[in-house]
């Protein structure tokens, strides 16, 4: 996710243009922690920024229990 956030930040600093940006967490059933983040962004004045991505909520070496929010080292 940092890759996309940095791309947007750099674009905003260098152009002073606007970006429409939406982040939606996606849950299953009664989970407390989202298993995926839906990230969308589009620059308003031009077409330099335009993405629509699903980012899995995972981390190497960590097991996440999405129903409780507990994370443990593998």
mmCIF file of N, CA and C in Angstrom:
data_model
loop_
_atom_site.group_PDB
_atom_site.id
_atom_site.type_symbol
_atom_site.label_atom_id
_atom_site.label_comp_id
_atom_site.label_asym_id
_atom_site.label_seq_id
_atom_site.Cartn_x
_atom_site.Cartn_y
_atom_site.Cartn_z
ATOM 1 N N UNK A 1 0.827 -1.183 0.000
ATOM 2 C CA UNK A 1 0.000 0.000 0.000
ATOM 3 C C UNK A 1 0.877 1.255 0.000
ATOM 4 N N UNK A 2 2.008 1.161 0.648
ATOM 5 C CA UNK A 2 2.918 2.303 0.728
ATOM 6 C C UNK A 2 3.357 2.748 -0.661
ATOM 7 N N UNK A 3 3.540 1.789 -1.557
ATOM 8 C CA UNK A 3 3.944 2.116 -2.935
ATOM 9 C C UNK A 3 2.949 3.093 -3.566
ATOM 10 N N UNK A 4 1.669 2.805 -3.434
ATOM 11 C CA UNK A 4 0.633 3.645 -4.035
ATOM 12 C C UNK A 4 0.522 4.989 -3.313
ATOM 13 N N UNK A 5 0.603 4.953 -1.987
ATOM 14 C CA UNK A 5 0.540 6.199 -1.220
ATOM 15 C C UNK A 5 1.705 7.125 -1.577
ATOM 16 N N UNK A 6 2.887 6.558 -1.730
ATOM 17 C CA UNK A 6 4.052 7.366 -2.110
ATOM 18 C C UNK A 6 3.910 7.938 -3.516
ATOM 19 N N UNK A 7 3.356 7.139 -4.426
ATOM 20 C CA UNK A 7 3.142 7.620 -5.796
ATOM 21 C C UNK A 7 2.194 8.823 -5.803
ATOM 22 N N UNK A 8 1.131 8.734 -5.031
ATOM 23 C CA UNK A 8 0.174 9.839 -4.947
ATOM 24 C C UNK A 8 0.819 11.060 -4.300
ATOM 25 N N UNK A 9 1.535 10.854 -3.215
ATOM 26 C CA UNK A 9 2.188 11.969 -2.518
ATOM 27 C C UNK A 9 3.171 12.693 -3.433
ATOM 28 N N UNK A 10 3.966 11.937 -4.171
ATOM 29 C CA UNK A 10 4.934 12.541 -5.094
ATOM 30 C C UNK A 10 4.218 13.339 -6.187
ATOM 31 N N UNK A 11 3.142 12.765 -6.720
ATOM 32 C CA UNK A 11 2.358 13.447 -7.748
ATOM 33 C C UNK A 11 1.800 14.774 -7.213
ATOM 34 N N UNK A 12 1.234 14.732 -6.012
ATOM 35 C CA UNK A 12 0.655 15.942 -5.423
ATOM 36 C C UNK A 12 1.711 17.014 -5.176
ATOM 37 N N UNK A 13 2.881 16.604 -4.685
ATOM 38 C CA UNK A 13 3.963 17.571 -4.436
ATOM 39 C C UNK A 13 4.470 18.203 -5.730
ATOM 40 N N UNK A 14 4.551 17.402 -6.783
ATOM 41 C CA UNK A 14 5.162 17.903 -8.021
ATOM 42 C C UNK A 14 4.189 18.649 -8.933
ATOM 43 N N UNK A 15 2.892 18.436 -8.788
ATOM 44 C CA UNK A 15 1.938 19.059 -9.710
ATOM 45 C C UNK A 15 0.998 20.065 -9.058
ATOM 46 N N UNK A 16 0.740 19.911 -7.777
ATOM 47 C CA UNK A 16 -0.257 20.719 -7.081
ATOM 48 C C UNK A 16 -1.662 20.468 -7.627
ATOM 49 N N UNK A 17 -1.856 19.338 -8.313
ATOM 50 C CA UNK A 17 -3.168 18.931 -8.811
ATOM 51 C C UNK A 17 -3.929 18.184 -7.720
ATOM 52 N N UNK A 18 -5.071 17.642 -8.088
ATOM 53 C CA UNK A 18 -5.946 16.943 -7.151
ATOM 54 C C UNK A 18 -6.050 15.462 -7.512
ATOM 55 N N UNK A 19 -6.260 14.640 -6.487
ATOM 56 C CA UNK A 19 -6.446 13.201 -6.685
ATOM 57 C C UNK A 19 -7.680 12.769 -5.905
ATOM 58 N N UNK A 20 -8.567 12.073 -6.589
ATOM 59 C CA UNK A 20 -9.696 11.436 -5.911
ATOM 60 C C UNK A 20 -9.180 10.096 -5.402
ATOM 61 N N UNK A 21 -9.342 9.838 -4.105
ATOM 62 C CA UNK A 21 -8.695 8.706 -3.448
ATOM 63 C C UNK A 21 -9.700 8.014 -2.540
ATOM 64 N N UNK A 22 -9.798 6.686 -2.664
ATOM 65 C CA UNK A 22 -10.724 5.945 -1.806
ATOM 66 C C UNK A 22 -10.065 4.657 -1.343
ATOM 67 N N UNK A 23 -10.183 4.385 -0.053
ATOM 68 C CA UNK A 23 -9.674 3.152 0.536
ATOM 69 C C UNK A 23 -10.842 2.468 1.233
ATOM 70 N N UNK A 24 -11.116 1.217 0.836
ATOM 71 C CA UNK A 24 -12.226 0.473 1.403
ATOM 72 C C UNK A 24 -11.722 -0.842 1.982
ATOM 73 N N UNK A 25 -11.860 -1.042 3.290
ATOM 74 C CA UNK A 25 -11.496 -2.338 3.860
ATOM 75 C C UNK A 25 -12.578 -3.362 3.519
ATOM 76 N N UNK A 26 -12.158 -4.583 3.204
ATOM 77 C CA UNK A 26 -13.110 -5.638 2.858
ATOM 78 C C UNK A 26 -13.021 -6.740 3.911
ATOM 79 N N UNK A 27 -14.150 -6.996 4.551
ATOM 80 C CA UNK A 27 -14.250 -7.985 5.619
ATOM 81 C C UNK A 27 -15.060 -9.189 5.144
ATOM 82 N N UNK A 28 -14.925 -10.298 5.850
ATOM 83 C CA UNK A 28 -15.823 -11.428 5.637
ATOM 84 C C UNK A 28 -16.605 -11.662 6.921
ATOM 85 N N UNK A 29 -17.862 -11.961 6.782
ATOM 86 C CA UNK A 29 -18.742 -12.288 7.909
ATOM 87 C C UNK A 29 -18.567 -11.320 9.070
ATOM 88 N N UNK A 30 -18.126 -11.815 10.222
ATOM 89 C CA UNK A 30 -18.004 -10.979 11.420
ATOM 90 C C UNK A 30 -16.553 -10.687 11.784
ATOM 91 N N UNK A 31 -15.649 -10.802 10.831
ATOM 92 C CA UNK A 31 -14.232 -10.551 11.103
ATOM 93 C C UNK A 31 -14.012 -9.128 11.608
ATOM 94 N N UNK A 32 -13.046 -8.982 12.513
ATOM 95 C CA UNK A 32 -12.689 -7.674 13.059
ATOM 96 C C UNK A 32 -11.639 -6.961 12.216
ATOM 97 N N UNK A 33 -10.881 -7.742 11.440
ATOM 98 C CA UNK A 33 -9.779 -7.207 10.640
ATOM 99 C C UNK A 33 -10.068 -7.505 9.169
ATOM 100 N N UNK A 34 -9.896 -6.528 8.278
ATOM 101 C CA UNK A 34 -10.142 -6.790 6.855
ATOM 102 C C UNK A 34 -9.090 -7.727 6.271
ATOM 103 N N UNK A 35 -9.513 -8.591 5.357
ATOM 104 C CA UNK A 35 -8.565 -9.496 4.699
ATOM 105 C C UNK A 35 -8.001 -8.875 3.426
ATOM 106 N N UNK A 36 -8.651 -7.834 2.918
ATOM 107 C CA UNK A 36 -8.206 -7.139 1.702
ATOM 108 C C UNK A 36 -8.523 -5.651 1.849
ATOM 109 N N UNK A 37 -7.678 -4.823 1.253
ATOM 110 C CA UNK A 37 -7.923 -3.385 1.167
ATOM 111 C C UNK A 37 -8.118 -3.044 -0.312
ATOM 112 N N UNK A 38 -9.232 -2.386 -0.622
ATOM 113 C CA UNK A 38 -9.516 -1.948 -1.993
ATOM 114 C C UNK A 38 -9.092 -0.484 -2.089
ATOM 115 N N UNK A 39 -8.111 -0.220 -2.922
ATOM 116 C CA UNK A 39 -7.531 1.120 -3.047
ATOM 117 C C UNK A 39 -7.787 1.644 -4.459
ATOM 118 N N UNK A 40 -8.395 2.823 -4.537
ATOM 119 C CA UNK A 40 -8.691 3.450 -5.829
ATOM 120 C C UNK A 40 -8.192 4.894 -5.809
ATOM 121 N N UNK A 41 -7.610 5.321 -6.904
ATOM 122 C CA UNK A 41 -7.153 6.711 -7.014
ATOM 123 C C UNK A 41 -7.165 7.139 -8.472
ATOM 124 N N UNK A 42 -7.503 8.402 -8.679
ATOM 125 C CA UNK A 42 -7.515 8.952 -10.036
ATOM 126 C C UNK A 42 -7.237 10.447 -9.949
ATOM 127 N N UNK A 43 -6.267 10.899 -10.743
ATOM 128 C CA UNK A 43 -5.978 12.336 -10.770
ATOM 129 C C UNK A 43 -7.085 13.047 -11.541
ATOM 130 N N UNK A 44 -7.432 14.226 -11.081
ATOM 131 C CA UNK A 44 -8.562 14.964 -11.650
ATOM 132 C C UNK A 44 -8.170 15.723 -12.914
ATOM 133 N N UNK A 45 -7.048 16.434 -12.878
ATOM 134 C CA UNK A 45 -6.684 17.310 -13.986
ATOM 135 C C UNK A 45 -6.050 16.583 -15.168
ATOM 136 N N UNK A 46 -5.505 15.406 -14.946
ATOM 137 C CA UNK A 46 -4.866 14.651 -16.032
ATOM 138 C C UNK A 46 -5.037 13.155 -15.756
ATOM 139 N N UNK A 47 -4.340 12.332 -16.477
ATOM 140 C CA UNK A 47 -4.494 10.879 -16.309
ATOM 141 C C UNK A 47 -3.221 10.221 -15.781
ATOM 142 N N UNK A 48 -2.401 10.978 -15.058
ATOM 143 C CA UNK A 48 -1.142 10.420 -14.556
ATOM 144 C C UNK A 48 -1.370 9.393 -13.449
ATOM 145 N N UNK A 49 -2.360 9.616 -12.606
ATOM 146 C CA UNK A 49 -2.690 8.679 -11.528
ATOM 147 C C UNK A 49 -4.013 8.022 -11.876
ATOM 148 N N UNK A 50 -4.007 6.698 -11.947
ATOM 149 C CA UNK A 50 -5.239 5.966 -12.239
ATOM 150 C C UNK A 50 -5.025 4.506 -11.867
ATOM 151 N N UNK A 51 -5.465 4.125 -10.675
ATOM 152 C CA UNK A 51 -5.369 2.716 -10.312
ATOM 153 C C UNK A 51 -6.543 2.269 -9.458
ATOM 154 N N UNK A 52 -6.763 0.973 -9.501
ATOM 155 C CA UNK A 52 -7.853 0.301 -8.818
ATOM 156 C C UNK A 52 -7.297 -1.064 -8.429
ATOM 157 N N UNK A 53 -6.834 -1.196 -7.180
ATOM 158 C CA UNK A 53 -6.123 -2.409 -6.776
ATOM 159 C C UNK A 53 -6.708 -3.008 -5.502
ATOM 160 N N UNK A 54 -6.561 -4.319 -5.395
ATOM 161 C CA UNK A 54 -6.892 -5.043 -4.175
ATOM 162 C C UNK A 54 -5.582 -5.450 -3.522
ATOM 163 N N UNK A 55 -5.409 -5.083 -2.259
ATOM 164 C CA UNK A 55 -4.169 -5.357 -1.549
ATOM 165 C C UNK A 55 -4.477 -6.310 -0.398
ATOM 166 N N UNK A 56 -3.950 -7.537 -0.463
ATOM 167 C CA UNK A 56 -4.196 -8.492 0.626
ATOM 168 C C UNK A 56 -3.602 -7.986 1.940
ATOM 169 N N UNK A 57 -4.322 -8.181 3.012
ATOM 170 C CA UNK A 57 -3.858 -7.767 4.339
ATOM 171 C C UNK A 57 -3.042 -8.912 4.947
ATOM 172 N N UNK A 58 -1.819 -9.063 4.454
ATOM 173 C CA UNK A 58 -0.925 -10.123 4.913
ATOM 174 C C UNK A 58 0.448 -9.537 5.181
ATOM 175 N N UNK A 59 1.216 -10.252 5.970
ATOM 176 C CA UNK A 59 2.595 -9.851 6.217
ATOM 177 C C UNK A 59 3.429 -11.116 6.354
ATOM 178 N N UNK A 60 4.532 -11.171 5.645
ATOM 179 C CA UNK A 60 5.413 -12.325 5.695
ATOM 180 C C UNK A 60 5.868 -12.567 7.129
ATOM 181 N N UNK A 61 5.759 -13.825 7.559
ATOM 182 C CA UNK A 61 6.203 -14.195 8.896
ATOM 183 C C UNK A 61 5.195 -13.941 9.999
ATOM 184 N N UNK A 62 4.015 -13.453 9.628
ATOM 185 C CA UNK A 62 2.970 -13.149 10.612
ATOM 186 C C UNK A 62 1.693 -13.888 10.217
ATOM 187 N N UNK A 63 1.059 -14.513 11.205
ATOM 188 C CA UNK A 63 -0.251 -15.126 10.991
ATOM 189 C C UNK A 63 -1.295 -14.223 11.631
ATOM 190 N N UNK A 64 -2.296 -13.856 10.852
ATOM 191 C CA UNK A 64 -3.354 -12.968 11.346
ATOM 192 C C UNK A 64 -4.636 -13.770 11.501
ATOM 193 N N UNK A 65 -5.234 -13.682 12.673
ATOM 194 C CA UNK A 65 -6.567 -14.242 12.889
ATOM 195 C C UNK A 65 -7.542 -13.093 12.640
ATOM 196 N N UNK A 66 -8.141 -13.072 11.471
ATOM 197 C CA UNK A 66 -8.986 -11.956 11.062
ATOM 198 C C UNK A 66 -10.245 -11.838 11.920
ATOM 199 N N UNK A 67 -10.673 -12.941 12.530
ATOM 200 C CA UNK A 67 -11.886 -12.899 13.347
ATOM 201 C C UNK A 67 -11.651 -12.263 14.712
ATOM 202 N N UNK A 68 -10.417 -12.357 15.239
ATOM 203 C CA UNK A 68 -10.130 -11.791 16.562
ATOM 204 C C UNK A 68 -9.211 -10.574 16.500
ATOM 205 N N UNK A 69 -8.468 -10.443 15.409
ATOM 206 C CA UNK A 69 -7.499 -9.366 15.291
ATOM 207 C C UNK A 69 -6.136 -9.734 15.844
ATOM 208 N N UNK A 70 -5.991 -10.950 16.355
ATOM 209 C CA UNK A 70 -4.719 -11.381 16.931
ATOM 210 C C UNK A 70 -3.709 -11.704 15.832
ATOM 211 N N UNK A 71 -2.491 -11.216 16.007
ATOM 212 C CA UNK A 71 -1.406 -11.494 15.062
ATOM 213 C C UNK A 71 -0.267 -12.153 15.829
ATOM 214 N N UNK A 72 0.284 -13.230 15.244
ATOM 215 C CA UNK A 72 1.378 -13.948 15.897
ATOM 216 C C UNK A 72 2.485 -14.216 14.895
ATOM 217 N N UNK A 73 3.721 -14.278 15.416
ATOM 218 C CA UNK A 73 4.863 -14.633 14.573
ATOM 219 C C UNK A 73 4.798 -16.110 14.247
ATOM 220 N N UNK A 74 5.181 -16.440 13.022
ATOM 221 C CA UNK A 74 5.195 -17.850 12.607
ATOM 222 C C UNK A 74 6.460 -18.518 13.080
#
